[in-house]
Backbone as a ProteinNet text record, in pm:
[ID]
protein_1_A
[PRIMARY]
XXXXXXXXXXXXXXXXXXXXXXXXXXXXXXXXXXXXXXXXXXXXXXXXXXXXXXXXXXXXXXXXXXXXXXXXXXXXXXXXXXXXXXXXXXXXXXXXXXXXXXXXXXXXXXXXXXXXXXXXXXXXXXXXXXXXXXXXXXXXXXXXXXXXXXXXXXXXXXXXXXXXXXXXXXXXXXXXXXXXXXXXXXXXXXXXXXXXXXXXXXXXXXXXXXXXXXXXXXXXXXXXXXXXXXXXXXXXXXXXXXXXXXXXXXXXXXXXXXXXXXXXXXXXXXXXXXXXXXXXXXXXXXXXXXXXXXXXXXXXXXXXXX
[TERTIARY]
-4209.4	-4073.4	-3978	-4025.8	-3942.8	-3917	-4020.3	-4002.7	-3901.6	-3906.7	-3811.8	-3669.1	-3650.2	-3518.1	-3467.1	-3557	-3516.4	-3478.8	-3554.6	-3522	-3386.9	-3361.6	-3232.7	-3118.1	-3135.8	-3032.7	-3010.2	-3117.7	-3104.7	-3027.8	-3060.1	-2989.4	-2841.3	-2809.5	-2669.2	-2596	-2663.9	-2601.3	-2575.1	-2668.9	-2651.1	-2533.5	-2524.9	-2412.4	-2279.2	-2273.9	-2149.3	-2110.3	-2206.2	-2175.7	-2130.3	-2194.1	-2153.4	-2010.7	-1975.4	-1839.2	-1739.1	-1774.1	-1685.1	-1662.1	-1769.8	-1756.7	-1672.5	-1692.1	-1614.8	-1465.9	-1434.2	-1294.6	-1230.6	-1304.1	-1250.3	-1229.1	-1324	-1307.5	-1190.3	-1175.2	-1062.6	-930	-923.5	-799.3	-766.8	-867.9	-844.1	-795.4	-856.1	-815.6	-675.4	-638.2	-502.1	-400.3	-431.3	-341.9	-329.2	-439.9	-434.5	-351.5	-366	-288	-139.4	-103	38.3	92.2	8.1	52.1	70.6	-11.1	-3.3	84.8	157.7	235.8	339.7	412.6	519.7	464.8	350.1	293.3	253	190.6	148.9	269.8	369.8	484.2	566.9	573.3	656.8	585.2	455.6	382.5	429.4	465.3	517.6	413.9	286.5	181.1	95.7	158.4	85.4	28.6	-48.9	-116.1	-16.5	-14.4	76.7	5.4	71.9	15.6	115	65.3	145.2	90.3	176.2	138.6	162.5	60.3	69	76.2	179.9	203.8	191.8	115.2	107.3	123.9	219	242.4	330	391.1	477.2	619.9	663.8	798.2	885.3	827.7	902.4	980.6	1113.8	1191.7	1152.8	1116.2	1078.1	949.9	854.5	731.9	759.9	846.7	880.6	951.9	1036	1102.6	1001.6	901.3	797.9	724.9	689.6	619.5	705.6	837.2	928.4	965	917.3	961.3	887	783	709.3	799.8	790.2	873.3	802.7	684.4	613	682.8	699.6	784.1	718.8	589.9	522.9	460.9	547.9	506.8	601.9	549.2	631.9	569.4	649.7	604.6	633	529.1	541.5	512.3	614.5	602.2	611.3	520.3	514.6	561.2	657.6	712.3	714.4	709.7	732.4	871.1	967.6	1106	1127.5	1038.2	1054.3	993.6	893.8	833.6	898.3	948.4	1009.1	1152.2	1229.8	1363.5	1452.5	1457.4	1546.4	1504.9	1375.2	1327.9	1352.6	1328.8	1346.9	1493.3	1584.8	1726.8	1775.2	1724.2	1766.3	1722.9	1599.8	1552.5	1625.6	1648.5	1719	1859.9	1926.6	2060.7	2057.6	1962	1956.8	1928.6	1838	1800.2	1869.9	1964.4	2042.2	1950.5	1862.5	1766.6	1835.3	1794.6	1841.9	1721	1740.6	1631.2	1605.4	1476.9	1438.1	1335.2	1322.5	1227.1	1087.2	989.7	850.7	763.1	674.9	580.6	439.5	354.2	217.1	140	57	-21.6	-155.2	-198.1	-325.4	-443.1	-419.9	-531.5	-586.1	-498	-537.9	-478.5	-551.3	-500.8	-397.6	-273.7	-163.7	-90.4	-69.1	2.5	103	206.2	302.9	415.9	426.2	534.7	663.2	765.4	893.9	993.4	993.9	1092.4	1042.3	1102.6	1069.5	1199.9	1212.3	1334.9	1308.2	1404.6	1398.9	1525.5	1512.4	1625.1	1723.2	1853.1	1957.3	2000.8	1949.2	1987	1921.2	1998.2	1945.8	1821.3	1820	1707.4	1588.8	1603	1493.1	1468.9	1487.5	1464.1	1316.1	1230.3	1087.3	1036.2	1124.4	1084.8	1089.4	979.1	969.4	940.9	1016.7	1002.2	958	843.8	787	800.7	868.2	880.4	768	677.1	558	517.6	471.6	420.1	291.2	289.3	175	54.2	-60.5	-187.1	-301.2	-266.4	-367	-332.2	-386.2	-356.3	-410.6	-528.6	-585.2	-496.1	-441.2	-350.9	-224.8	-170.3	-53.1	-82.9	-198.1	-232.5	-257.2	-316.4	-334.4	-199.5	-105.2	28	97.1	83.9	144.3	80.5	-51.2	-119.5	-76.9	-48.8	-11.1	124.6	213.6	346.3	357.2	253.2	258	264.6	328.5	348.6	232.2	171.3	76.8	-68.3	-159.5	-300.2	-385.5	-329.4	-404.3	-327.5	-401.6	-341.8	-389.1	-293.1	-323.2	-276.5	-366.3	-325.7	-287.8	-180.1	-131.9	-99.4	-143.8	-118.1	-15.9	4.7	103.3	68	167.7	148.8	85.7	64.4	3.8	111.1	114.9	214	143.7	209.6	157.8	174.9	71.5	86.8	148.8	216.2	280.2	178.8	215	129	14.2	6.5	-107.5	-110	5	9.9	-28.5	26.5	-7.5	-155.2	-209.7	-353	-438.5	-402	-475.4	-462.2	-342.6	-322.6	-406.3	-414	-495	-642.3	-689.8	-830.9	-858.3	-768	-785.7	-777	-686.4	-669.5	-780.6	-865.3	-976.2	-1090.7	-1086.1	-1188.7	-1125.8	-1206.2	-1150.6	-1076	-976.4	-899.8	-989.8	-969.2	-1046.8	-1185.4	-1220.5	-1356.6	-1377	-1269.2	-1279.8	-1215.9	-1285.6	-1232.6	-1199.4	-1246.7	-1227.1	-1217.8	-1111.8	-1098.1	-1067.6	-1148.5	-1130.6	-1136.7	-1080.3	-1082.9	-1115.2	-1199.9	-1238.6	-1166.3	-1098	-1026.1	-889	-841.9	-715.8	-732.8	-631	-642.9	-723.5	-824.2	-902.1	-811.2	-829.7	-747.2	-837	-794.9	-872	-775.9	-795.7	-722	-814	-769.6	-854	-787.8	-868.6	-813.1	-787.7	-685.3	-652.7	-769.3	-834.4	-943.5	-1056.9	-1091.1	-1198.4	-1159.1	-1032	-985.6	-990.2	-945.8	-945.6	-1088.6	-1177	-1316.6	-1381.9	-1342.5	-1400.3	-1336.6	-1215.2	-1148.6	-1050.4	-1012.1	-913.2	-968	-878.1	-917.8	-1007.3	-993.7	-1078.1	-1223.6	-1255.2	-1393.3	-1462.2	-1402	-1458.2	-1491.6	-1391.1	-1415.3	-1487	-1485.7	-1548.4	-1698.6	-1759.2	-1904.3	-1950.6	-1864.9	-1903.8	-1885.4	-1826.8	-1798.1	-1919.8	-1969.9	-2085	-2051.1	-2153.4	-2130.6	-2077.1	-2113.6	-2064.9	-1916.4	-1855.5	-1711.8	-1634.4	-1695.4	-1630.8	-1611	-1512.1	-1490.5	-1449.3	-1495.6	-1458	-1386.1	-1268.1	-1189.2	-1202.2	-1240.5	-1255.3	-1126.8	-1019.3	-888.5	-807.6	-714	-635.1	-533.4	-519.6	-417.7	-316.7	-366.6	-281.8	-303.6	-198.2	-208.1	-98.5	-118.8	-9	98.6	224	330.8	297	222.4	179	28.6	-42.6	-188	-232.7	-343.7	-388.3	-448.3	-542.6	-614	-572.9	-528	-493.6	-548.6	-618.2	-678.2	-597.9	-516.1	-441.5	-536.3	-489.2	-574.2	-617.3	-527.6	-562.8	-675.5	-694	-803.5	-937.7	-936.8	-1062.3	-1122.8	-1040.2	-1088.8	-1184.1	-1147.1	-1231.6	-1367.4	-1373.5	-1506.6	-1588.2	-1523.7	-1597.8	-1658.9	-1581.8	-1635.7	-1747.2	-1727.3	-1830	-1959.7	-1949.3	-2069.4	-2137.4	-2057.9	-2116.6	-2193.8	-2135.3	-2204.6	-2331.4	-2322	-2440.2	-2549.3	-2510.9	-2611.6	-2680.1	-2599.9	-2659.2	-2755	-2717.1	-2804.5	-2931.2	-2918.7	-3035.9	-3135.3	-3083.6	-3172.7	-3237.7	-3160	-3214.3	-3324	-3307.9	-3407.7	-3522.5	-3512.7	-3618.8	-3611.7	-3496.6	-3479.7	-3429.1	-3519.1	-3479.2	-3426.5	-3479.6	-3426.8	-3282.4	-3255.1	-3117.5	-3027.8	-3078	-2998.8	-2965.7	-3065.1	-3039.8	-2936.6	-2945.1	-2847	-2706.2	-2693.1	-2562.1	-2504.6	-2588	-2540.9	-2497.1	-2576.3	-2541.1	-2409.1	-2392.3	-2267	-2148.5	-2166.9	-2058.7	-2019.8	-2120.3	-2091.4	-2023.6	-2074	-2014.3	-1871.1	-1848.6	-1713.2	-1619.2	-1664.7	-1581.2	-1547.8	-1647.8	-1622.8	-1524.8	-1543.8	-1453.1	-1311.8	-1300.3	-1168.3	-1098	-1173.1	-1112.9	-1066.3	-1148.8	-1109.1	-986.4	-983.3	-868.8	-741.2	-749.3	-631.1	-583.7	-679.5	-639.7	-562	-610.3	-544.5	-410.9	-409.8	-287.5	-181.6	-222.2	-125	-54	-127.6	-63.9	19.8	-23.2	55.2	189.2	189.1	314.7	408.3	353	439.5	492.5	413.1	461.8	573.8	566.8	673.9	802.4	789.5	908.5	967.6	881.1	928.4	1011.3	971.9	1045.7	1162.9	1175.9	1292	1423.1	1434	1561.2	1598.3	1503.9	1534.9	1640.9	1647.6	1744.8	1888.2	1910.6	2045	2093.7	2003.5	2041.3	2131.1	2115.5	2192.8	2342.5	2381.6	2523.6	2589.4	2509.7	2568	2542.4	2461	2429.6	2459.9
1763.2	1726	1845	1962.4	2081.4	2120.1	2106.4	2139.8	2046.8	1918.7	1823.3	1857.3	1895.6	1934.5	2058	2157.1	2277.6	2247.9	2158.5	2120.3	2048.5	1963.7	1894.4	1993.9	2089.6	2189.7	2272.8	2306.6	2386.2	2309.8	2181.9	2101	2089.1	2066.3	2056.1	2187.8	2300.4	2431	2457.1	2420.3	2439.5	2355.6	2231.5	2145	2201.8	2250.6	2307.9	2432.6	2520.3	2641.5	2607.4	2507.7	2466.3	2414.7	2332.6	2281.8	2394.6	2493.3	2607.3	2682.7	2706.9	2778.3	2699.6	2567.9	2485.3	2486.4	2481.5	2484.2	2618.7	2728.5	2860.6	2877.9	2831.1	2839.1	2753.1	2636.2	2549.7	2617.6	2689.2	2759.7	2865.4	2939.7	3041.9	2978.6	2867.3	2801.9	2742.7	2697.6	2647	2759.7	2878.2	2991.7	3028.9	3023	3051.4	2945.3	2820.5	2713.7	2733.9	2780.2	2806.1	2917.4	3018.8	3127.6	3083.1	2986.9	2940.8	2818.3	2780.5	2656.2	2657.7	2766.7	2771.9	2761.3	2823.9	2820.4	2679	2605.2	2468.8	2376.8	2396.8	2307.8	2324.7	2446.9	2473.1	2448.9	2422.6	2403.9	2276	2281.7	2161.9	2053.2	2090.2	1990.7	1983.6	2002.3	2007.1	1872.6	1875.2	1756.2	1674.5	1544.8	1457.2	1370.7	1343	1262.8	1154.6	1032.2	919.1	872.1	866.1	812.9	662.5	585.8	439.9	392.7	317.5	277.9	127.2	87.3	-52.2	-58.3	-138.7	-149.4	-40.4	42	150.5	97.1	72.3	19.4	113.1	218.4	311.8	407.7	411.7	503.9	649.6	688.4	827.7	863	770.6	795.8	805.8	719.7	724.2	854.4	903.1	1030.9	1144.1	1138.4	1240.8	1239.3	1121.3	1111.8	1161.1	1148.6	1193.6	1341.5	1407.7	1544.3	1648.5	1610.7	1709.3	1766.1	1896	1963.7	1978.4	1925.2	1933.8	1845.4	1895.9	1827.4	1701.9	1706.8	1591.5	1504.9	1436.7	1364.1	1247.1	1133.7	1017.1	935	848	756.1	614.4	531.5	391.2	306.3	239.8	159.1	11.1	-68.2	-211.6	-286.9	-377.8	-460	-605.5	-694.5	-836.4	-868.8	-883.9	-901.9	-1031.1	-1128.2	-1255	-1249.4	-1167.8	-1151.5	-1037.2	-936.4	-819	-803.4	-908.3	-911.4	-799.8	-781	-680.1	-539.6	-509.6	-376.7	-349.9	-452.3	-434.7	-407.2	-484.1	-464.8	-329.4	-287.5	-158.4	-43.7	-50.6	55.3	51.5	-68.7	-80.3	-23.3	-44.9	9.6	159.7	202	342.8	433.9	390	472.6	429.8	336	291	248.9	156.4	112.1	28.6	49.5	-31.9	-98.4	-218.4	-293.6	-243	-226.3	-180.1	-276.4	-275.5	-363.1	-302	-390.7	-345.1	-453.9	-414.8	-509.2	-464.3	-552.9	-513.7	-468.4	-365.3	-310.1	-381.1	-456.8	-525.7	-442.7	-316.7	-233.3	-282.7	-335.5	-390.2	-529.4	-615.7	-750.2	-745.2	-773.3	-767	-900.1	-957.3	-1084.4	-1075.9	-1159.1	-1170.1	-1070.2	-985.9	-887.2	-958.1	-948.3	-1013.7	-918	-792.5	-697.7	-556.3	-465.5	-323.6	-245.9	-154.4	-77.6	70.9	151.2	296.1	344.9	456.3	508.3	582	565.7	637.3	763.9	787.4	907.6	1029.3	1134.1	1252	1306.7	1308.9	1369	1274.5	1147.3	1052.6	973.7	1036.1	965.6	937.4	998.4	975.2	858.8	781.3	664.9	539.4	463.6	335.4	228.8	120.5	11.6	-114	-169.1	-287.1	-406.2	-510.7	-635.1	-727.5	-756.5	-833.6	-924.7	-1043.8	-1136.8	-1081	-1063.9	-999.5	-1092.8	-1039.9	-1112.7	-1020.8	-903	-808.2	-667	-569.7	-430.1	-389.5	-441.6	-405	-451.1	-571.9	-620.2	-536.9	-494.9	-408.2	-275.7	-217.9	-89.3	-102.2	-212.6	-234.2	-245.2	-316.2	-328.4	-192.9	-113.1	19.9	108.6	98.1	178.3	137	7.8	-41.1	14.3	41.8	92.2	243.3	307.8	451.3	528.6	643.1	725.4	819.5	871.7	982	934.3	1026.9	992.8	1005.4	1057.6	1066.1	991.5	911.7	817.3	847	849.9	877.5	760.1	670	556.6	604.8	547.1	582.3	453.6	445.6	328.2	355.8	257.3	267.2	379.6	461.5	567.3	694.3	706.8	826.3	912.2	1039.6	1133.2	1247.4	1300.9	1417.6	1541.8	1624.7	1753.8	1850.5	1956.1	2049.7	2109.2	2109.4	2167.6	2080.7	1955.7	1870.8	1840.1	1807.8	1774.8	1896	2012.8	2133.6	2169.4	2142	2170.7	2081.8	1956	1865.8	1909.3	1950.1	1995.7	2119.8	2210.1	2330.6	2296	2201.5	2161.7	2097.9	2012.5	1951.4	2055.5	2152	2254.4	2356.7	2360.2	2455.9	2413.1	2291.2	2238.6	2206.8	2190.8	2150.1	2017.3	1993.8	1868.5	1746.1	1654.4	1531.4	1543.7	1661.1	1680	1614.1	1590.6	1531.3	1393.2	1299.8	1165.2	1134.2	1218.5	1189.6	1318.6	1329.5	1437.4	1370.1	1399.4	1331.7	1430.2	1389.2	1469.2	1377.4	1427.5	1349.8	1395.6	1509.1	1558	1492.6	1470.9	1400	1254.4	1197.1	1063.6	1071.5	986.8	993.5	980.4	1071.1	1074.1	1069.4	993.8	978	988.6	1087.5	1099.7	1053.7	954.5	887.2	894.6	916.2	917.8	774.8	759.6	627.8	572.1	658.1	611.9	552.5	618.4	567	434.1	421.3	295.8	181.8	208.3	104.7	66.1	165.1	135.7	47.7	65.9	-16.4	-153.5	-169.6	-298.7	-315.4	-205.5	-213.8	-170.8	-161.7	-117.6	-218.8	-344.4	-445.2	-437.2	-364.1	-350.8	-226.1	-159.1	-38.7	66.2	124	213.8	343.1	384.6	511.6	510.3	393.7	385.3	417.7	396.8	413.8	556.1	644.3	779.7	869.2	936.6	1027.6	1141.7	1193.1	1299.5	1426.7	1450.2	1569	1566.1	1448.6	1434.3	1412.9	1451.5	1439.1	1576.2	1586.1	1705.1	1661	1735.9	1710	1832	1810.1	1917.1	1907.1	2016.1	2016.6	2069.5	1997.8	2027.5	1899.3	1882.6	1758.3	1753	1636.2	1609.4	1506.8	1409.3	1308.5	1314.3	1290.7	1292.5	1205.7	1150.1	1079.2	1178.2	1131.7	1224.5	1305.7	1248.1	1320.7	1305	1416	1410.3	1373.3	1297.8	1248.4	1355.5	1434.7	1531.9	1671.9	1749.3	1888.3	1973.5	2080.6	2168.3	2297.2	2317.9	2444.1	2562.6	2678.8	2798.3	2830.7	2808.9	2844.6	2757.2	2637.4	2551.3	2600.3	2687.3	2736.4	2847.1	2915.5	3031.5	2992.4	2894.9	2856.1	2801.1	2706.8	2663.2	2776.5	2869.3	2980.7	3068.3	3098	3178.7	3105.1	2976.3	2898.5	2895.4	2876.6	2873.6	3009.3	3117.6	3251.5	3277.6	3238.1	3255.6	3171.9	3046.5	2959.5	3014.5	3070.7	3128.4	3247.9	3336.4	3451.5	3412.3	3314.6	3269.5	3205.2	3129.3	3062.8	3164.2	3267.1	3369.9	3448.7	3481.6	3558.1	3481.1	3350.8	3268.2	3227.4	3258	3219.4	3075.7	3012.3	2873.2	2873.3	2892	2907.5	2777.1	2666.7	2538.1	2518.9	2553.9	2544.5	2642.5	2762.3	2859.5	2807.4	2745.2	2689.1	2576.9	2495.7	2388.2	2443.8	2552	2612	2668.7	2739.2	2795	2683.7	2577.7	2464.7	2402	2383.3	2326.4	2415.2	2547.2	2639.1	2627.6	2620.6	2609.7	2476.6	2368.8	2237.8	2233.4	2288.4	2291.1	2371.2	2485	2567.7	2495.5	2430.4	2357.7	2243.5	2168.7	2057.9	2108.4	2220.2	2275.6	2321.8	2386	2431.4	2312.7	2208.2	2089.8	2024.4	2016.9	1955.9	2035.6	2168.8	2251.5	2242.4	2233.5	2222.1	2093.5	1983.6	1854.8	1849.3	1883.5	1870.4	1970.2	2090.8	2190	2148.9	2099.5	2057.4	1932.6	1845	1724.2	1758.8	1850.9	1886.3	1959	2049.6	2119.1	2023	1922.1	1823.1	1741	1708.5	1632.9	1714.5	1844.1	1928.3	1939.1	1926.7	1944.7	1826.7	1703.2	1593.1	1545.9	1590	1550.6	1600.3	1726.7	1769.4	1695.5	1628.6	1555.7	1449.3	1398	1292.5	1341.7	1470.8	1523.5	1511.9	1496.2	1487.7	1369.1	1263	1139.4	1161.5	1267.4	1293.3	1332.4	1384.3	1444.8	1363.4	1257.7	1179.6	1033.3
-3221.3	-3261.8	-3248	-3297.3	-3288.8	-3143.3	-3058.4	-2917.3	-2850.6	-2885.1	-2828.4	-2870.1	-2996.8	-3043	-2969	-2951.9	-2881.1	-2736.3	-2671.4	-2533.4	-2527.2	-2626.9	-2632.2	-2650.2	-2742	-2764.1	-2638.5	-2569.7	-2447.7	-2340.6	-2325.4	-2225.1	-2259	-2387.7	-2427.9	-2405.6	-2435.8	-2415.3	-2267.5	-2181.1	-2037	-1986.7	-2031.9	-1990.3	-2036.2	-2161.1	-2212.6	-2135.4	-2107.3	-2030.9	-1889.2	-1828.5	-1694.2	-1693.6	-1794.8	-1803.9	-1822.1	-1905.3	-1924.9	-1794.5	-1719	-1591.9	-1493	-1488.8	-1396.4	-1431.9	-1561.4	-1603.5	-1571.2	-1592.4	-1561.4	-1411.2	-1330.3	-1185.3	-1138.9	-1199.8	-1163.7	-1195.9	-1306.1	-1341	-1236.4	-1191.4	-1089.9	-959.3	-921.2	-796.9	-809	-927.3	-946.9	-929.4	-979.7	-961.9	-814.8	-740.9	-597.9	-525	-568	-505.2	-529	-649.3	-677	-588.4	-560.8	-475.1	-330.8	-285.6	-147.4	-131.7	-235.8	-233.1	-122.5	-108.2	-8.6	132.4	157.7	292.2	331.2	240.6	271.2	285.5	200	202.3	328.7	383.2	499.4	631.4	628.5	752.8	821.2	951.5	1017.9	1034.5	1043.6	1059.4	933.9	819	693.7	653.7	545.3	494.7	412.9	434.8	363.6	261.9	149.9	40.9	2.1	-9.7	-55.7	-189.6	-290.5	-421.1	-420.2	-456.1	-458	-602.4	-636.1	-774.8	-791	-890.3	-931.6	-1082.9	-1129.3	-1273.1	-1329.9	-1246.8	-1293.8	-1305.5	-1426.8	-1451.3	-1533.3	-1589.8	-1673.2	-1583.5	-1594.2	-1509.8	-1528.7	-1650.5	-1674.6	-1599.3	-1597.4	-1522.8	-1373.2	-1323.4	-1181.8	-1146.9	-1236.3	-1213.1	-1206.4	-1291.4	-1287.2	-1153.3	-1105.4	-977.9	-862.9	-875.1	-770.1	-783.8	-887	-914	-832	-759.9	-679.8	-571	-549.1	-449.9	-315.4	-303.2	-175.8	-73	49.2	147.6	204.7	235.3	297.1	186.3	116.9	-3.6	-23.8	-70.5	-97.9	-209.7	-268.3	-372.7	-325.4	-324.5	-284.9	-408.1	-460.5	-582.4	-546.9	-602.2	-575.3	-698.8	-678.9	-786.1	-740.5	-837.8	-812	-867.1	-777.4	-820.7	-898.1	-883.9	-955.3	-1095.3	-1114.1	-1246.3	-1323.6	-1252.4	-1314.7	-1262.3	-1279.5	-1219.3	-1271.2	-1402.7	-1460.6	-1417.2	-1424.1	-1385.5	-1237.5	-1154.9	-1010.6	-977.4	-1035.5	-1007.3	-1059	-1173.6	-1228.8	-1137.4	-1087.9	-998.9	-865	-811.7	-684.1	-693.2	-807.3	-824.4	-852.2	-930.8	-970	-851.5	-762.8	-648.4	-519.5	-529.9	-413.8	-298.9	-327.7	-228.1	-120.1	3.8	115.7	180.6	227.6	288.2	429.8	462.6	595.5	652.5	783	849.9	843.3	831.7	830.5	889.2	981.2	1042.7	1009.8	956.8	923.7	1046.8	1028.3	1138.5	1156.3	1055.8	1063.9	1018.6	977.4	931.3	797.8	713.1	584.1	570.1	500.6	475.5	363.1	398.4	302.4	305.4	187.4	176.8	62.9	72.9	-35.6	-32.2	70.7	77.3	118.5	34.2	61.8	128.7	83.4	135.5	112.5	187.3	177.2	171.8	76	60.6	49.5	93.7	81.3	12.5	-58.2	-134.3	-43.7	-72.6	0	-72.1	-192.2	-265.6	-201.9	-187.9	-119.4	-185.9	-319.5	-389.2	-401.5	-362.6	-377.8	-249.6	-133.8	-9.5	15	-63.3	-45.2	-129.2	-186.4	-264.3	-177.2	-180.3	-109.8	-214.1	-211.5	-306.8	-232.1	-271.8	-207.1	-301.2	-255	-331.2	-286.2	-380.3	-344.7	-459.1	-425.2	-525.4	-584.3	-715.5	-779.9	-782.5	-737.8	-747.3	-789.7	-840.6	-884.4	-841.8	-915.3	-884.8	-748.3	-711.5	-581.8	-467.5	-478.5	-375	-365.3	-481.5	-481.1	-411.9	-443.3	-383.4	-233.5	-190.8	-47.2	23.4	-39.2	20.5	26.6	-78.7	-78.3	27.8	42.2	144.8	284.6	304.5	437.2	481.9	387.4	424.3	405.7	353	327.6	458.9	453.4	572.1	597.8	493.4	509	502.7	533.9	554.5	428.4	320.1	195.1	86.9	9.9	-83.2	-225.3	-319	-459.5	-544.1	-585.5	-670.5	-810.8	-864.3	-997.9	-1071.6	-1196.2	-1277.8	-1386	-1470.7	-1577.8	-1674.5	-1709.5	-1807.6	-1754.9	-1624.9	-1567.6	-1501.7	-1537.3	-1483.7	-1411.8	-1310.5	-1240.4	-1326.6	-1332.9	-1397.9	-1297.7	-1342.1	-1248.9	-1151.3	-1024	-921	-877.3	-923.9	-889	-739.6	-682.4	-540.1	-456.3	-490.9	-416.3	-432.5	-550.5	-571	-481.6	-468.4	-380.1	-234.9	-194.7	-57.4	-29.3	-125.9	-108.6	-91.6	-170.2	-159	-23.9	22	152.8	264.1	249.1	351.4	355	251	250.5	340.8	391.9	482.4	617.5	721.9	851.7	839.5	924.8	917	924.4	830.2	827	769.5	712.8	660.6	524.7	450.7	317.5	316.8	252.2	234.2	89.2	-2.8	-144.9	-223.6	-305.5	-403	-535.6	-637.2	-764.9	-879.7	-993.2	-1115	-1232.1	-1322.9	-1440.6	-1566.5	-1560.5	-1677.8	-1685.1	-1806.8	-1823	-1784.2	-1721	-1665.8	-1536	-1516.3	-1392	-1269.8	-1174.1	-1053.6	-930.9	-829.7	-706.7	-588.7	-503.4	-377.9	-265.7	-190.7	-91.7	44.4	148.1	282.6	329.3	412.9	465.9	549.7	626.7	711.2	628.4	517.2	431.7	369.2	331.1	271.6	373.9	494.9	598.2	635.2	643.4	677.3	572.1	444.5	337.5	329.3	382.1	377.6	265.2	197.8	91.7	-43.1	-140.8	-274.6	-344.2	-311.6	-375.3	-336.2	-230.3	-182.2	-236.2	-332.2	-393.5	-287.9	-225.9	-112.4	-148.1	-276.3	-312.8	-290.3	-298.1	-283.2	-141.7	-43.8	96.1	146.5	65.7	111.9	89.4	193.4	175.4	80.3	11.9	-85.6	-20.6	104.2	172.2	202.2	192.3	218	88.7	-24.6	-155.4	-217.6	-303.6	-385.3	-525.2	-625	-763.9	-818.9	-874.4	-934.8	-1086.7	-1148.5	-1294.5	-1358.6	-1329.9	-1386.4	-1383.9	-1475.1	-1478.1	-1365.1	-1305.9	-1204.6	-1255.4	-1331.3	-1394.1	-1544.2	-1618.1	-1763.9	-1821.4	-1940.6	-2007	-2047.8	-2068.8	-2108.8	-2232	-2323.9	-2442.6	-2452.8	-2433.7	-2440.4	-2580.6	-2588.2	-2716.7	-2806.4	-2752.9	-2835	-2793.4	-2889.6	-2863	-2976	-2941.6	-3040.9	-3046.4	-3150.4	-3161	-3174.9	-3134.9	-3140.3	-3282.4	-3378.9	-3516.5	-3569.5	-3509.1	-3552.7	-3500.4	-3400.9	-3346	-3430.5	-3508.7	-3582.5	-3693.9	-3777.2	-3890.3	-3846.1	-3749.6	-3704.2	-3645.3	-3573.6	-3514.4	-3623.4	-3728.3	-3838.7	-3911.8	-3934.5	-4004.8	-3924.6	-3794.9	-3711.6	-3707	-3705.4	-3705.1	-3833.8	-3947.5	-4075.6	-4081	-4036.4	-4037.2	-3948.1	-3833.4	-3743.9	-3810.1	-3873.5	-3939.3	-4050.7	-4134.2	-4242	-4187.4	-4080.6	-4023.2	-3968	-3898.2	-3845	-3957.8	-4061.1	-4173	-4245.1	-4254.5	-4323.4	-4232.5	-4103.5	-4012.4	-3965.8	-3982.2	-3938.2	-3793.2	-3701.8	-3562.3	-3502.7	-3549.2	-3500.2	-3543.7	-3670.4	-3718.4	-3644.2	-3616.3	-3542	-3402.4	-3337.2	-3204.3	-3210.8	-3316.3	-3332	-3350.9	-3427.5	-3451.2	-3321.3	-3244.4	-3117.1	-3022.1	-3017.7	-2931	-2974.4	-3105.5	-3155.2	-3120.3	-3129.6	-3095.9	-2949.1	-2861	-2717.7	-2684.7	-2744.3	-2718.7	-2770.9	-2890.1	-2946.8	-2856.7	-2807.5	-2720.4	-2591.2	-2530.7	-2405.8	-2428.2	-2536.5	-2565.9	-2593.9	-2665.9	-2695.8	-2568.4	-2478.1	-2351.8	-2268.6	-2261.9	-2185.4	-2247.7	-2381.4	-2449	-2425.2	-2434.1	-2413.5	-2269.4	-2174.7	-2033.8	-2009.3	-2067.4	-2046.9	-2118.5	-2247.3	-2325.7	-2281.4	-2243.9	-2200.8	-2073.6	-1974.5	-1850.3	-1871.3	-1961.2	-1986.3	-2049.3	-2147.8	-2212.8	-2117.2	-2034.8	-1939.4	-1834.8	-1799.2	-1704.6	-1762.6	-1891.8	-1956.4	-1959.5	-1989.4	-1989.3	-1850	-1749.5	-1613.6	-1566.9	-1603.2	-1543.4	-1627.3	-1750.1	-1828.8	-1766.3	-1719.3	-1661.1	-1533.6	-1469.9	-1347.2	-1373.3	-1494.4	-1523.6	-1505.2	-1519.7	-1504.3	-1359.8	-1265.8	-1126.1	-1100.4	-1177.5	-1153.1	-1172.6	-1237.7	-1255.4	-1122.2	-1030.9	-910.9	-784.5	-789.2	-669.8	-693.5
[MASK]
++++++++++++++++++++++++++++++++++++++++++++++++++++++++++++++++++++++++++++++++++++++++++++++++++++++++++++++++++++++++++++++++++++++++++++++++++++++++++++++++++++++++++++++++++++++++++++++++++++++++++++++++++++++++++++++++++++++++++++++++++++++++++++++++++++++++++++++++++++++++++++++++++++++++++++++++++

C-alpha cells in the first residue's frame, strides 16, 4: 500500500514538474515571438490566418478579434440575418458592410449562404460577414472556411477572445517549420484553441467530419500557453495567496521528516508541486486574459474617427 502511494506521488510530481517546464518554455517562446513580430508581419509572402466565427454576436468580442495588428489576417463571421436580424443590421451599419460577389469553389459543401459582405471602414477592412441560414456550428464554420482568404483557419466561438500576441505566436510556430509541414497547432490552456490548415480541413470533408483525427502526429504541435481566453478569466491566484500555502507546506514537510513520516513528507512535496503548477497555469491564463481585455477596450474609440 505504501509503495503504491509513493508511486502515485512520484507520478503526480513528475506531471506537475513537466507542466511547469512546458509553461516556462512557452513563456520564453512567446517573448521570442514578440521580438520577431515585425519581421513576420512585413514579409510579403508571410503566413496568413483567418479567424472563423460562429455564434459571435457581442460587438466587444468582435472588436477584440479585429484588434490584431498582423497584416495577413482576417475575421470571417457567420450570421443568420433572419434569426439575428437586429444584431446583423447593427454590425452591417457599424462596419459599413458592402455586398460582394462570391462563387463557391466546391472544395467544401456549403449551403444556405444568402450574401457576403466586406467592411468599408479603413480600420476593419479585414472583416467578412457571411449571411447564412443557421443549421449548426459546423456548417457555419465550413461556410466561413469556404470564403476565407488564408491557408490557416482558427475557429472561435461565443465568449472567446484573442490574448495579446496570439496571432503572432501562431505565425512564429508555423514559421519555425518548412512551409506546409504543420497542419495543426493547438493549445489546452485557457479556452481550447485549434489552428487548422485548409488542406487538412478539405481532405477531411469539413468540420463536421472531425478533421483533427486524420492529422498525423508529426504534423501537430501543442502550445502550453493560452491563445484564447474569456474577457475575464475565472480562476486567478494572487501572489499573496501563494505565500501562506507555501509556508504551511514547508512546515508540514519539516514535521513529517522529523517524525519519520516519509509517506506524509512525499504527499506534502507532491501537493506543493501540484499547487505551484496549477498556480502558474492559472496566472498565465488570467494574466493574458486581463491584458487582452485592456487591449481591445480602447479600440472602441476608433469609431469616432471613421
